[in-house]
């Protein structure tokens, strides 16, 4: 898996996931359980991962929809 975007904003991750699934690009959200450790204050970013073969197409989807990658 290759990192596509990083954000502390859960709505950005959810929107990006929906866009990618709409394009038949599989993705996986990492660091979801960090919120347990941080107490829900949003200091640890979550990462959205995609297969390396889909990374270029996924980047295009993010740029077309003006989603900040946070990398």
Short mmCIF file of C-alpha atoms in Angstrom, two decimals:
data_model
loop_
_atom_site.label_atom_id
_atom_site.label_comp_id
_atom_site.label_asym_id
_atom_site.label_seq_id
_atom_site.Cartn_x
_atom_site.Cartn_y
_atom_site.Cartn_z
CA UNK A 1 0.00 0.00 0.00
CA UNK A 2 1.13 3.53 -0.72
CA UNK A 3 0.11 6.65 1.18
CA UNK A 4 -2.23 8.91 -0.76
CA UNK A 5 -3.24 11.52 1.77
CA UNK A 6 -2.87 12.45 5.41
CA UNK A 7 -5.35 14.54 7.38
CA UNK A 8 -6.70 15.18 10.86
CA UNK A 9 -10.06 16.09 9.30
CA UNK A 10 -12.26 12.99 9.29
CA UNK A 11 -14.62 14.55 6.73
CA UNK A 12 -11.79 14.88 4.19
CA UNK A 13 -10.91 11.22 4.65
CA UNK A 14 -14.56 10.16 4.29
CA UNK A 15 -15.05 12.29 1.17
CA UNK A 16 -11.83 11.03 -0.42
CA UNK A 17 -12.80 7.43 0.35
CA UNK A 18 -16.21 7.91 -1.28
CA UNK A 19 -14.63 9.46 -4.38
CA UNK A 20 -12.11 6.65 -4.72
CA UNK A 21 -14.72 3.95 -4.29
CA UNK A 22 -16.80 5.70 -6.95
CA UNK A 23 -13.84 5.27 -9.30
CA UNK A 24 -13.39 1.59 -8.29
CA UNK A 25 -10.11 2.34 -6.52
CA UNK A 26 -9.65 0.33 -3.33
CA UNK A 27 -8.35 2.27 -0.34
CA UNK A 28 -7.60 1.60 3.31
CA UNK A 29 -7.66 4.07 6.20
CA UNK A 30 -4.79 3.74 8.67
CA UNK A 31 -4.32 5.18 12.17
CA UNK A 32 -8.06 5.14 12.88
CA UNK A 33 -7.54 3.85 16.41
CA UNK A 34 -5.11 6.63 17.30
CA UNK A 35 -8.13 8.67 18.40
CA UNK A 36 -8.34 6.38 21.44
CA UNK A 37 -4.83 7.40 22.47
CA UNK A 38 -5.19 11.10 21.70
CA UNK A 39 -8.53 11.49 23.45
CA UNK A 40 -10.34 12.65 20.30
CA UNK A 41 -8.59 16.03 20.03
CA UNK A 42 -7.39 15.41 16.47
CA UNK A 43 -3.64 15.82 16.75
CA UNK A 44 -2.65 12.58 15.02
CA UNK A 45 -3.44 12.50 11.30
CA UNK A 46 -5.12 9.58 9.64
CA UNK A 47 -3.65 8.16 6.44
CA UNK A 48 -5.46 6.92 3.37
CA UNK A 49 -3.58 4.19 1.54
CA UNK A 50 -4.04 2.82 -1.99
CA UNK A 51 -2.43 0.05 -4.00
CA UNK A 52 0.74 1.30 -5.76
CA UNK A 53 -0.79 0.49 -9.17
CA UNK A 54 -3.75 2.78 -8.41
CA UNK A 55 -1.74 5.63 -6.88
CA UNK A 56 -1.52 7.82 -10.01
CA UNK A 57 -5.22 7.49 -10.76
CA UNK A 58 -6.06 8.20 -7.11
CA UNK A 59 -3.88 11.32 -7.15
CA UNK A 60 -5.77 12.53 -10.21
CA UNK A 61 -9.09 12.06 -8.41
CA UNK A 62 -7.82 14.02 -5.39
CA UNK A 63 -6.48 16.89 -7.52
CA UNK A 64 -9.63 17.05 -9.67
CA UNK A 65 -11.69 17.47 -6.50
CA UNK A 66 -9.21 19.86 -4.84
CA UNK A 67 -8.63 17.61 -1.83
CA UNK A 68 -5.50 18.62 0.10
CA UNK A 69 -3.10 15.70 0.37
CA UNK A 70 -1.40 16.89 3.55
CA UNK A 71 1.88 15.15 2.72
#
